[in-house]
Coordinates of C-alpha atoms and ligand atoms in Angstrom, one line a residue:
M1 CA 0.0 0.0 0.0
Q2 CA 1.3 3.4 -1.0
V3 CA 1.0 6.1 1.7
T4 CA 0.9 9.8 0.8
V5 CA 0.3 12.9 2.8
V6 CA -1.7 15.8 1.3
N7 CA -2.5 19.3 2.5
K8 CA -6.3 19.5 1.8
Q9 CA -9.7 19.5 3.4
I10 CA -11.0 15.9 3.8
Q11 CA -14.4 16.8 2.4
A12 CA -12.7 18.1 -0.8
T13 CA -10.5 15.0 -1.3
A14 CA -11.3 12.6 -4.1
A15 CA -11.0 9.0 -3.1
D16 CA -13.2 5.8 -3.0
A17 CA -13.8 6.5 0.6
I18 CA -12.9 9.2 3.2
I19 CA -12.4 8.3 6.8
V20 CA -13.4 10.6 9.7
N21 CA -14.0 9.8 13.4
L22 CA -16.2 10.5 16.4
F23 CA -15.8 10.2 20.1
E24 CA -18.5 8.3 22.0
G25 CA -21.3 10.6 23.3
V26 CA -20.5 13.6 20.9
T27 CA -23.8 14.7 19.3
T28 CA -22.5 17.6 17.2
P29 CA -19.3 16.6 15.4
G30 CA -16.5 19.1 15.2
G31 CA -13.2 19.5 13.4
A32 CA -12.8 17.6 10.1
T33 CA -15.7 15.3 11.0
G34 CA -17.9 18.4 11.5
A35 CA -16.8 19.8 8.1
V36 CA -17.8 16.6 6.4
D37 CA -21.1 16.5 8.3
T38 CA -21.8 20.1 7.2
A39 CA -20.9 19.3 3.6
L40 CA -23.5 16.4 3.8
G41 CA -26.1 18.8 5.2
S42 CA -29.6 19.4 4.0
S43 CA -29.9 23.0 5.3
D44 CA -26.9 24.6 3.8
G45 CA -23.9 25.1 6.1
V46 CA -25.8 24.7 9.4
P47 CA -23.5 22.8 11.9
G48 CA -25.1 19.6 13.2
S49 CA -27.5 19.3 10.3
G50 CA -25.6 16.8 8.2
A51 CA -25.7 13.1 7.5
I52 CA -23.3 12.2 10.4
S53 CA -25.4 14.2 12.9
R54 CA -28.5 12.4 11.6
L55 CA -26.8 9.0 12.2
I56 CA -26.1 10.0 15.8
Q57 CA -29.6 11.3 16.4
L58 CA -31.1 8.1 15.1
G59 CA -29.0 6.2 17.5
D60 CA -27.4 4.2 14.6
F61 CA -23.9 5.3 15.6
T62 CA -22.6 6.0 19.1
G63 CA -18.9 6.3 18.6
K64 CA -17.8 3.2 20.5
L65 CA -14.3 2.1 19.8
N66 CA -14.0 0.1 16.5
E67 CA -17.7 0.8 15.6
V68 CA -17.8 1.9 12.0
A69 CA -20.6 3.4 9.8
V70 CA -20.7 3.9 6.1
I71 CA -22.5 6.9 4.6
Y72 CA -23.2 7.4 0.9
T73 CA -22.6 11.0 -0.3
H74 CA -24.8 11.2 -3.4
G75 CA -22.5 13.6 -5.2
L76 CA -22.4 16.2 -2.4
I77 CA -18.6 15.8 -2.1
P78 CA -16.1 14.1 -4.5
A79 CA -15.8 10.8 -2.4
P80 CA -18.8 8.5 -2.9
R81 CA -18.5 7.1 0.7
V82 CA -17.7 8.4 4.2
I83 CA -16.6 5.9 6.8
V84 CA -17.1 7.1 10.4
T85 CA -15.0 5.3 12.9
G86 CA -15.6 5.3 16.7
L87 CA -12.8 6.4 19.0
G88 CA -14.6 5.5 22.3
K89 CA -14.9 7.8 25.2
R90 CA -12.7 10.9 25.1
E91 CA -11.4 10.3 28.6
D92 CA -10.3 6.7 27.7
F93 CA -8.5 7.9 24.6
T94 CA -4.9 6.6 23.9
P95 CA -2.6 6.4 20.9
D96 CA -3.5 2.7 20.7
R97 CA -7.2 3.6 20.4
A98 CA -6.3 5.8 17.4
R99 CA -4.4 2.9 15.9
Q100 CA -7.4 0.5 16.5
A101 CA -10.0 3.0 15.1
S102 CA -7.8 3.4 12.0
G103 CA -7.5 -0.3 11.5
S104 CA -11.3 -0.9 11.8
A105 CA -12.1 1.8 9.3
V106 CA -9.5 0.9 6.7
R107 CA -10.5 -2.8 6.8
K108 CA -14.1 -1.8 6.2
A109 CA -12.9 0.3 3.2
R110 CA -11.0 -2.7 1.9
D111 CA -14.0 -5.0 2.3
L112 CA -16.0 -2.6 0.3
G113 CA -13.5 -2.8 -2.5
C114 CA -12.0 0.7 -2.2
K115 CA -8.7 1.2 -3.9
R116 CA -7.9 4.8 -2.9
V117 CA -8.7 5.7 0.7
A118 CA -8.3 9.0 2.4
T119 CA -8.2 9.5 6.1
I120 CA -7.8 12.2 8.7
V121 CA -5.3 11.7 11.5
H122 CA -7.3 10.5 14.5
G123 CA -6.9 12.2 17.9
S124 CA -4.6 15.2 17.1
G125 CA -7.5 17.6 17.7
I126 CA -9.6 17.2 20.9
G127 CA -7.9 13.8 21.4
G128 CA -4.7 15.7 22.4
L129 CA -2.1 13.6 20.6
Q130 CA 0.9 15.2 19.0
P131 CA 0.5 15.3 15.2
R132 CA 3.5 13.1 14.6
E133 CA 2.4 10.4 17.1
A134 CA -1.2 10.6 15.8
A135 CA -0.1 10.2 12.2
Q136 CA 2.1 7.3 13.0
A137 CA -0.7 5.5 14.9
A138 CA -3.2 6.1 12.1
V139 CA -0.8 4.7 9.4
E140 CA 0.3 1.8 11.6
G141 CA -3.4 0.9 12.3
A142 CA -4.4 1.2 8.7
L143 CA -1.6 -1.0 7.3
M144 CA -1.9 -3.6 10.0
G145 CA -5.7 -3.6 9.9
A146 CA -5.7 -4.1 6.1
Y147 CA -3.2 -7.0 6.3
Q148 CA -4.1 -10.2 4.5
F149 CA -2.2 -13.5 4.2
R150 CA -3.1 -15.0 0.9
E151 CA 0.2 -16.7 0.0
H152 CA -1.3 -20.2 0.0
K153 CA -4.6 -19.4 -1.8
S154 CA -4.7 -20.7 -5.4
K155 CA -7.2 -18.0 -6.6
N156 CA -6.3 -14.4 -6.6
D157 CA -9.7 -12.8 -5.9
N158 CA -7.9 -10.3 -3.8
K159 CA -9.3 -7.0 -2.7
A160 CA -6.5 -4.7 -1.7
I161 CA -6.2 -1.0 -1.0
E162 CA -3.6 0.6 -3.3
E163 CA -3.2 4.0 -1.8
L164 CA -3.8 5.5 1.6
I165 CA -4.0 9.3 1.6
V166 CA -3.4 11.0 4.9
V167 CA -5.2 14.4 4.8
E168 CA -4.3 17.4 6.9
Y169 CA -5.8 20.9 6.5
D170 CA -3.4 22.7 8.8
A171 CA -0.2 23.2 6.8
A172 CA 1.8 23.9 10.0
K173 CA 1.3 20.3 11.0
L174 CA 2.3 18.8 7.7
A175 CA 6.0 18.1 8.3
E176 CA 5.3 16.3 11.6
I177 CA 2.5 14.3 10.0
E178 CA 4.8 13.3 7.1
A179 CA 7.4 12.1 9.6
G180 CA 4.9 10.1 11.6
A181 CA 3.3 8.6 8.5
H182 CA 6.7 7.5 7.2
A183 CA 7.7 5.9 10.5
G184 CA 4.2 4.3 10.8
Q185 CA 4.5 2.7 7.4
I186 CA 8.0 1.3 8.1
I187 CA 6.8 -0.2 11.4
A188 CA 3.5 -1.6 10.1
E189 CA 5.3 -3.2 7.1
A190 CA 7.7 -4.8 9.6
V191 CA 4.8 -6.1 11.7
N192 CA 3.1 -7.5 8.6
A193 CA 6.4 -9.2 7.5
A194 CA 6.5 -10.9 10.9
R195 CA 2.9 -12.0 10.5
T196 CA 3.6 -13.4 7.1
L197 CA 6.5 -15.5 8.4
I198 CA 4.3 -16.8 11.3
N199 CA 1.3 -17.6 9.0
R200 CA 3.4 -19.3 6.4
A201 CA 3.0 -23.1 6.3
P202 CA 5.7 -25.0 8.2
N203 CA 6.6 -27.2 5.2
V204 CA 7.5 -23.9 3.4
L205 CA 9.0 -22.0 6.3
H206 CA 11.7 -24.1 8.0
P207 CA 15.1 -23.1 9.3
E208 CA 16.8 -22.8 5.9
T209 CA 14.0 -20.8 4.3
F210 CA 13.6 -18.5 7.3
A211 CA 17.4 -17.8 7.1
Q212 CA 17.1 -17.1 3.4
A213 CA 14.2 -14.7 4.1
A214 CA 16.5 -13.0 6.6
Q215 CA 19.3 -12.7 4.1
E216 CA 17.0 -11.2 1.5
M217 CA 15.5 -8.7 3.9
A218 CA 18.9 -7.7 5.2
A219 CA 20.2 -7.1 1.7
R220 CA 17.1 -4.9 1.0
V221 CA 17.2 -2.7 4.1
G222 CA 21.0 -2.6 4.6
L223 CA 21.6 -4.9 7.6
K224 CA 24.7 -7.1 8.0
C225 CA 23.5 -10.7 8.0
T226 CA 25.5 -13.8 9.0
V227 CA 24.0 -17.2 8.8
L228 CA 25.7 -20.1 10.7
T229 CA 24.9 -23.4 9.1
E230 CA 25.0 -26.7 11.0
A231 CA 28.8 -26.9 10.6
G232 CA 29.2 -23.4 12.1
I233 CA 26.7 -24.1 14.9
A234 CA 28.7 -27.3 15.7
E235 CA 32.0 -25.4 15.6
A236 CA 30.5 -22.8 18.1
R237 CA 29.5 -25.8 20.3
M238 CA 25.9 -24.8 20.5
G239 CA 24.9 -28.1 22.0
G240 CA 21.3 -27.0 22.7
V241 CA 20.6 -25.9 19.2
L242 CA 22.2 -29.1 17.8
A243 CA 20.3 -31.4 20.2
V244 CA 16.8 -30.0 19.3
A245 CA 17.6 -30.0 15.5
Q246 CA 19.0 -33.5 15.3
G247 CA 15.6 -35.2 15.0
S248 CA 14.6 -33.2 11.9
A249 CA 15.5 -33.6 8.2
H250 CA 15.8 -29.8 8.2
P251 CA 19.2 -28.7 9.6
P252 CA 19.4 -25.8 12.0
R253 CA 20.4 -22.2 11.3
F254 CA 21.7 -19.4 13.5
V255 CA 21.0 -15.9 12.1
V256 CA 22.9 -12.8 13.2
L257 CA 21.5 -9.5 12.0
E258 CA 23.4 -6.3 12.8
H259 CA 22.4 -2.7 12.6
E260 CA 25.1 -0.1 13.1
A261 CA 24.1 3.4 14.3
P262 CA 24.6 5.9 11.5
G263 CA 28.2 7.2 11.6
E264 CA 29.2 4.7 14.2
E265 CA 31.4 2.5 12.1
G266 CA 34.0 5.2 11.5
S267 CA 33.7 8.2 13.7
R268 CA 31.6 7.0 16.6
E269 CA 29.4 10.0 15.9
S270 CA 25.7 10.1 15.0
E271 CA 24.4 11.8 11.9
A272 CA 23.7 14.9 14.0
G273 CA 27.4 15.1 14.9
L274 CA 26.8 14.1 18.5
P275 CA 28.9 11.4 20.1
T276 CA 26.9 8.3 20.5
P277 CA 26.1 7.8 24.2
D278 CA 27.0 4.1 24.1
S279 CA 28.2 1.9 21.3
R280 CA 27.4 -1.3 23.3
P281 CA 24.5 -2.9 21.5
F282 CA 21.0 -3.8 22.4
I283 CA 20.5 -7.5 21.5
F284 CA 17.2 -9.0 20.6
I285 CA 16.9 -12.8 20.6
G286 CA 13.9 -14.7 19.1
K287 CA 12.9 -18.3 19.6
G288 CA 12.8 -19.8 16.1
V289 CA 11.2 -23.3 16.3
T290 CA 9.6 -23.4 12.9
F291 CA 7.5 -26.4 14.0
D292 CA 7.2 -27.9 17.5
T293 CA 5.8 -31.4 17.6
G294 CA 7.2 -31.8 21.1
G295 CA 9.7 -34.3 19.7
I296 CA 9.8 -37.7 21.5
S297 CA 7.8 -36.1 24.3
I298 CA 5.2 -35.6 21.5
K299 CA 2.3 -33.2 21.8
P300 CA -1.4 -34.2 21.5
S301 CA -2.4 -33.8 17.8
E302 CA -5.3 -31.5 18.5
N303 CA -4.4 -28.0 17.4
M304 CA -0.9 -29.0 16.8
Q305 CA -1.0 -27.0 13.5
S306 CA -0.7 -23.9 15.7
M307 CA 2.9 -24.9 16.5
K308 CA 3.9 -23.5 13.2
A309 CA 3.8 -20.2 15.1
D310 CA 6.5 -21.4 17.6
M311 CA 8.9 -19.1 15.7
S312 CA 6.8 -16.0 16.6
G313 CA 9.7 -14.6 18.8
A314 CA 12.1 -15.1 15.8
A315 CA 9.6 -13.3 13.6
A316 CA 9.4 -10.4 16.0
V317 CA 13.2 -10.0 15.9
F318 CA 13.2 -10.2 12.1
G319 CA 10.5 -7.5 11.9
A320 CA 12.1 -5.3 14.5
M321 CA 15.5 -5.4 12.8
Q322 CA 13.8 -4.6 9.4
A323 CA 12.2 -1.5 10.9
I324 CA 15.2 -0.4 12.9
A325 CA 17.3 -0.5 9.7
G326 CA 14.4 1.2 7.7
L327 CA 14.2 4.0 10.3
N328 CA 18.0 4.1 10.5
L329 CA 17.8 4.4 14.3
P330 CA 20.9 5.9 16.0
R331 CA 21.7 2.9 18.1
R332 CA 23.6 -0.3 17.5
V333 CA 21.2 -3.3 17.6
I334 CA 21.9 -7.0 17.0
G335 CA 19.3 -9.7 16.3
L336 CA 20.1 -13.3 17.1
I337 CA 17.7 -16.0 15.7
P338 CA 18.3 -19.7 16.5
L339 CA 16.2 -21.8 14.1
V340 CA 15.3 -25.4 14.4
E341 CA 12.4 -27.8 13.8
N342 CA 11.5 -30.1 16.8
M343 CA 10.7 -33.5 15.4
P344 CA 10.5 -37.0 16.7
S345 CA 12.6 -39.5 14.8
D346 CA 15.2 -42.2 15.2
R347 CA 17.8 -39.5 15.4
A348 CA 15.9 -37.2 17.8
Y349 CA 17.2 -36.2 21.2
R350 CA 15.4 -38.1 24.0
P351 CA 14.4 -37.7 27.6
G352 CA 17.4 -38.8 29.7
D353 CA 20.0 -37.3 27.3
V354 CA 22.5 -35.0 28.8
I355 CA 23.5 -32.1 26.6
T356 CA 26.6 -29.9 27.0
M357 CA 25.5 -26.4 26.2
M358 CA 27.7 -23.7 24.6
S359 CA 28.3 -22.2 28.0
G360 CA 29.6 -25.5 29.3
L361 CA 26.6 -26.2 31.6
T362 CA 25.2 -29.6 31.2
V363 CA 21.4 -30.2 30.9
E364 CA 19.5 -33.3 31.6
I365 CA 16.6 -33.6 29.2
I366 CA 13.3 -34.3 31.0
S367 CA 11.0 -33.3 28.2
T368 CA 12.1 -32.9 24.5
D369 CA 9.1 -30.5 24.4
A370 CA 11.0 -28.0 26.5
E371 CA 13.1 -27.2 23.4
G372 CA 12.7 -23.5 23.2
R373 CA 14.9 -22.9 26.3
M374 CA 17.5 -25.2 24.8
I375 CA 18.1 -23.0 21.7
L376 CA 17.6 -19.7 23.6
A377 CA 20.2 -20.7 26.2
D378 CA 22.9 -21.0 23.5
A379 CA 21.9 -17.6 22.0
L380 CA 21.9 -16.0 25.4
H381 CA 25.4 -17.2 26.0
Y382 CA 26.5 -16.2 22.5
A383 CA 25.3 -12.7 23.2
K384 CA 28.0 -12.2 25.9
R385 CA 30.7 -11.8 23.2
F386 CA 29.1 -8.5 22.2
N387 CA 29.2 -6.9 25.7
P388 CA 25.6 -5.9 25.3
R389 CA 24.0 -2.8 27.0
G390 CA 20.8 -4.8 27.3
V391 CA 19.3 -8.1 26.0
V392 CA 15.7 -9.0 25.3
D393 CA 14.6 -12.5 24.3
L394 CA 11.1 -13.2 23.0
A395 CA 9.7 -16.7 23.0
T396 CA 6.5 -18.7 22.7
L397 CA 8.0 -20.6 25.6
T398 CA 5.3 -22.1 27.9
G399 CA 1.7 -23.2 27.9
A400 CA 1.9 -22.2 31.6
C401 CA 2.2 -18.5 30.6
V402 CA -1.0 -18.8 28.5
V403 CA -2.7 -20.3 31.5
A404 CA -1.5 -17.4 33.7
L405 CA -2.1 -14.4 31.5
G406 CA -4.5 -15.6 28.9
E407 CA -4.7 -15.9 25.1
G408 CA -4.4 -12.7 23.2
V409 CA -4.3 -10.7 26.5
A410 CA -0.7 -10.2 27.6
A411 CA 2.8 -11.5 27.5
G412 CA 4.9 -12.2 30.6
L413 CA 8.2 -10.4 31.4
F414 CA 11.1 -11.6 33.5
S415 CA 14.2 -9.7 34.2
N416 CA 17.4 -9.5 36.3
D417 CA 17.5 -5.7 36.1
D418 CA 14.7 -3.3 37.2
A419 CA 15.8 -0.4 35.1
W420 CA 16.0 -2.5 31.9
A421 CA 12.6 -4.2 32.8
N422 CA 11.0 -0.8 33.2
A423 CA 12.4 0.4 29.9
V424 CA 10.9 -2.7 28.2
L425 CA 7.6 -2.3 30.0
R426 CA 7.4 1.4 29.0
A427 CA 8.2 0.6 25.3
A428 CA 5.4 -2.0 25.3
E429 CA 3.0 0.3 27.0
E430 CA 3.7 3.2 24.6
Q431 CA 3.0 0.9 21.7
G432 CA -0.1 -0.7 23.2
E433 CA 1.4 -4.2 23.4
K434 CA 0.4 -5.7 26.7
L435 CA 3.2 -7.0 28.9
W436 CA 3.1 -7.9 32.6
R437 CA 6.1 -8.5 34.8
L438 CA 6.4 -11.8 36.7
P439 CA 9.0 -12.7 39.4
L440 CA 12.3 -14.4 38.8
Y441 CA 12.5 -15.9 42.3
P442 CA 15.5 -18.1 43.1
E443 CA 13.1 -20.8 44.3
Y444 CA 12.3 -21.5 40.6
G445 CA 16.0 -22.3 40.2
D446 CA 15.8 -25.0 42.9
K447 CA 13.1 -26.8 40.8
I448 CA 15.5 -27.4 37.9
K449 CA 18.3 -28.9 39.8
S450 CA 19.2 -32.3 38.3
D451 CA 20.6 -35.5 39.9
Y452 CA 22.5 -36.3 36.7
A453 CA 23.6 -33.0 35.2
D454 CA 24.1 -29.4 36.3
I455 CA 20.4 -28.6 35.6
K456 CA 17.4 -30.2 33.9
N457 CA 15.2 -28.7 31.2
S458 CA 11.9 -28.9 32.9
G459 CA 10.7 -28.3 36.4
G460 CA 7.3 -29.9 35.8
R461 CA 3.9 -28.4 35.3
V462 CA 3.6 -26.4 38.6
G463 CA 5.2 -22.9 38.2
G464 CA 6.2 -23.8 34.7
V465 CA 6.5 -20.2 33.5
G466 CA 8.9 -19.3 36.3
T467 CA 11.1 -22.3 36.1
S468 CA 11.5 -21.8 32.3
A469 CA 12.6 -18.2 32.9
Y470 CA 15.0 -19.3 35.6
F471 CA 16.5 -21.9 33.2
L472 CA 17.3 -19.1 30.8
Y473 CA 18.7 -17.0 33.6
R474 CA 21.3 -19.7 34.3
F475 CA 22.8 -18.8 30.9
V476 CA 22.8 -15.1 31.6
E477 CA 24.1 -15.0 35.2
G478 CA 27.7 -14.9 36.4
K479 CA 30.6 -13.8 34.3
D480 CA 29.7 -11.0 31.8
E481 CA 26.1 -10.9 33.1
Y482 CA 24.1 -8.2 31.3
P483 CA 20.7 -6.5 31.8
W484 CA 18.3 -9.1 30.5
A485 CA 14.6 -9.3 29.9
H486 CA 12.7 -12.4 28.8
I487 CA 9.3 -12.1 27.2
D488 CA 7.1 -15.2 27.2
M489 CA 4.7 -14.5 24.4
A490 CA 3.1 -18.0 24.1
G491 CA -0.4 -16.5 24.5
M492 CA 0.3 -13.9 21.8
M493 CA 0.7 -16.0 18.6
F494 CA -2.7 -15.6 17.0
S495 CA -5.8 -13.5 17.1
N496 CA -9.0 -15.4 16.5
E497 CA -10.9 -12.3 15.4
N498 CA -10.7 -9.2 13.2
R499 CA -10.6 -6.3 15.7
G500 CA -9.0 -2.9 15.4
Y501 CA -5.6 -3.5 13.7
L502 CA -5.6 -7.2 14.6
V503 CA -6.7 -9.6 11.9
K504 CA -7.5 -13.3 12.2
G505 CA -4.2 -15.1 12.3
A506 CA -0.7 -14.1 13.4
I507 CA -0.6 -11.0 15.6
G508 CA 3.0 -10.0 15.0
Y509 CA 3.4 -9.3 18.7
G510 CA 6.7 -7.7 19.9
V511 CA 7.9 -5.9 16.8
R512 CA 6.6 -2.5 17.9
T513 CA 7.8 -2.9 21.4
L514 CA 11.4 -3.7 20.2
V515 CA 11.4 -0.8 17.8
R516 CA 10.2 1.6 20.5
L517 CA 12.8 0.2 22.9
A518 CA 15.6 0.7 20.4
Q519 CA 14.5 4.4 20.4
A520 CA 14.6 4.7 24.2
A521 CA 17.3 6.3 26.3
F522 CA 19.0 3.5 28.2
Ligands
LIG1 N1 6.1 -24.0 22.2 C1 5.6 -24.6 23.4 C2 4.9 -23.6 24.3 C3 3.5 -23.2 23.8 C4 2.4 -23.9 24.2 C5 3.4 -22.1 23.1 C6 1.1 -23.5 23.8 C7 2.1 -21.6 22.7 C8 1.0 -22.3 23.0 C9 6.9 -25.0 24.2 O1 7.9 -25.5 23.5 C10 6.5 -26.2 25.1 O2 6.1 -27.2 24.6 N2 6.5 -26.0 26.4 C11 6.1 -27.0 27.3 C12 7.2 -27.0 28.4 C13 7.1 -28.2 29.3 C14 7.4 -29.4 28.6 C15 8.1 -28.0 30.5 C16 4.8 -26.6 27.9 O3 4.5 -25.4 28.1 O4 4.0 -27.5 28.1
LIG2 MN1 7.8 -27.5 23.0
LIG3 ZN1 8.1 -24.8 21.6

């Protein structure tokens, strides 16, 4: 979708549909919505006499969040349709609600077959958002809300919006709106790229093809990309990655994506000529299990197809690195993506095996289904060589986290560093991605002591989200320990409804939080 910004009145804009908004409880629309209402009036130019006011008076539209109404304009203005999108109550308004309202409206336009859609920026008037933030939210919501995954459909009966026109009448706001729209487009496209990887069938997306996709993306946006093949992974002694991968016909991959802050390579100065505060990188690590059968500790077959999304953490890192490069953020960031398929076979690792990890710690395998922590452990250890400023790993790690926080509600956060945890929580909050901190009590460490090896890979069902986090911490702690945050996003793989900017299928959780975090002062 092409995104353009124009300096115009929305009611004078030619498009297949124009999008305006309304707060819940407002009876006489103001601002741009009021201007459209007046243009659609019966008694010339009298405020509150138009088609939108009529809709409100009849009780057909109340302005609830994600409520949309379509009005036909009968030649009174150039656009044949007006889509009114509800923002909810004014006192409850947030940038995320602007994002949602935009998503709902644009998806409606797409369903109606509109090709050119014009929208105002939601919430920069009485909503009180800064123009840049509001424009970014509107464009993010629009592009995410209109997302479709049709790769595996044989027929191309596709409806797609070709152009989104962001309309602003106040010329003084234009530059800020252009900047926000540009950032919003880059970020939404990165979220959609992550969604596509997650939605893609696991016979098509496996470790080799994920790594290829990363190489292509990196070449396009200007990231350095290094892919370790099985030989390189063996040479690095990543015992956890090798153990999980050994049951699959698809060999593992380990992808390293690197973004250098502009100007940092040579002069250690940013584009603005300021010294970079810290050239130590942020490192983002994503669990990349392209399919999780459970291995020898095999999962029940019901709903096993959803385990194609067990690389959602990897997809989040992929998307975040794409956006960070696209925005050319003034910060060094490294993405680490261990990729495996977890299969049962005559070559598969088994319960009872003892694996020597890259760090040297030995792990007794209790369940081959606790595979995510095995590959993340090696990546967390590998991260130490970069002397990171802060590390975040994202993983669809435990069913226990889904039980605790729910499906599609929130991800769980664990951390060894309060300041870093708060930076991550703030980034998530600012982007409307729900994240809730859980404790990293040492008692969880006691539950993964092993009689046969240093530790075991499962502490059992009880407290499963805490013990999994503590397992990871065992590869962070000690020599060269860094500020670390672990996000268990097992409940955030899929949305089962079209709502706001979410569409049925992969959510693409985490991309926006990571991009926002990379912009934070830390
Ligand atoms: N990928 C799963 C976790 C998962 C479950 C994600 C449901 C999304 C929805 C993970 O590899 C796993 O199997 N975890 C086990 C760990 C257990 C064996 C200690 C679990 O949660 O049951
Ligand atoms: Mn598993
Ligand atoms: Zn898994």
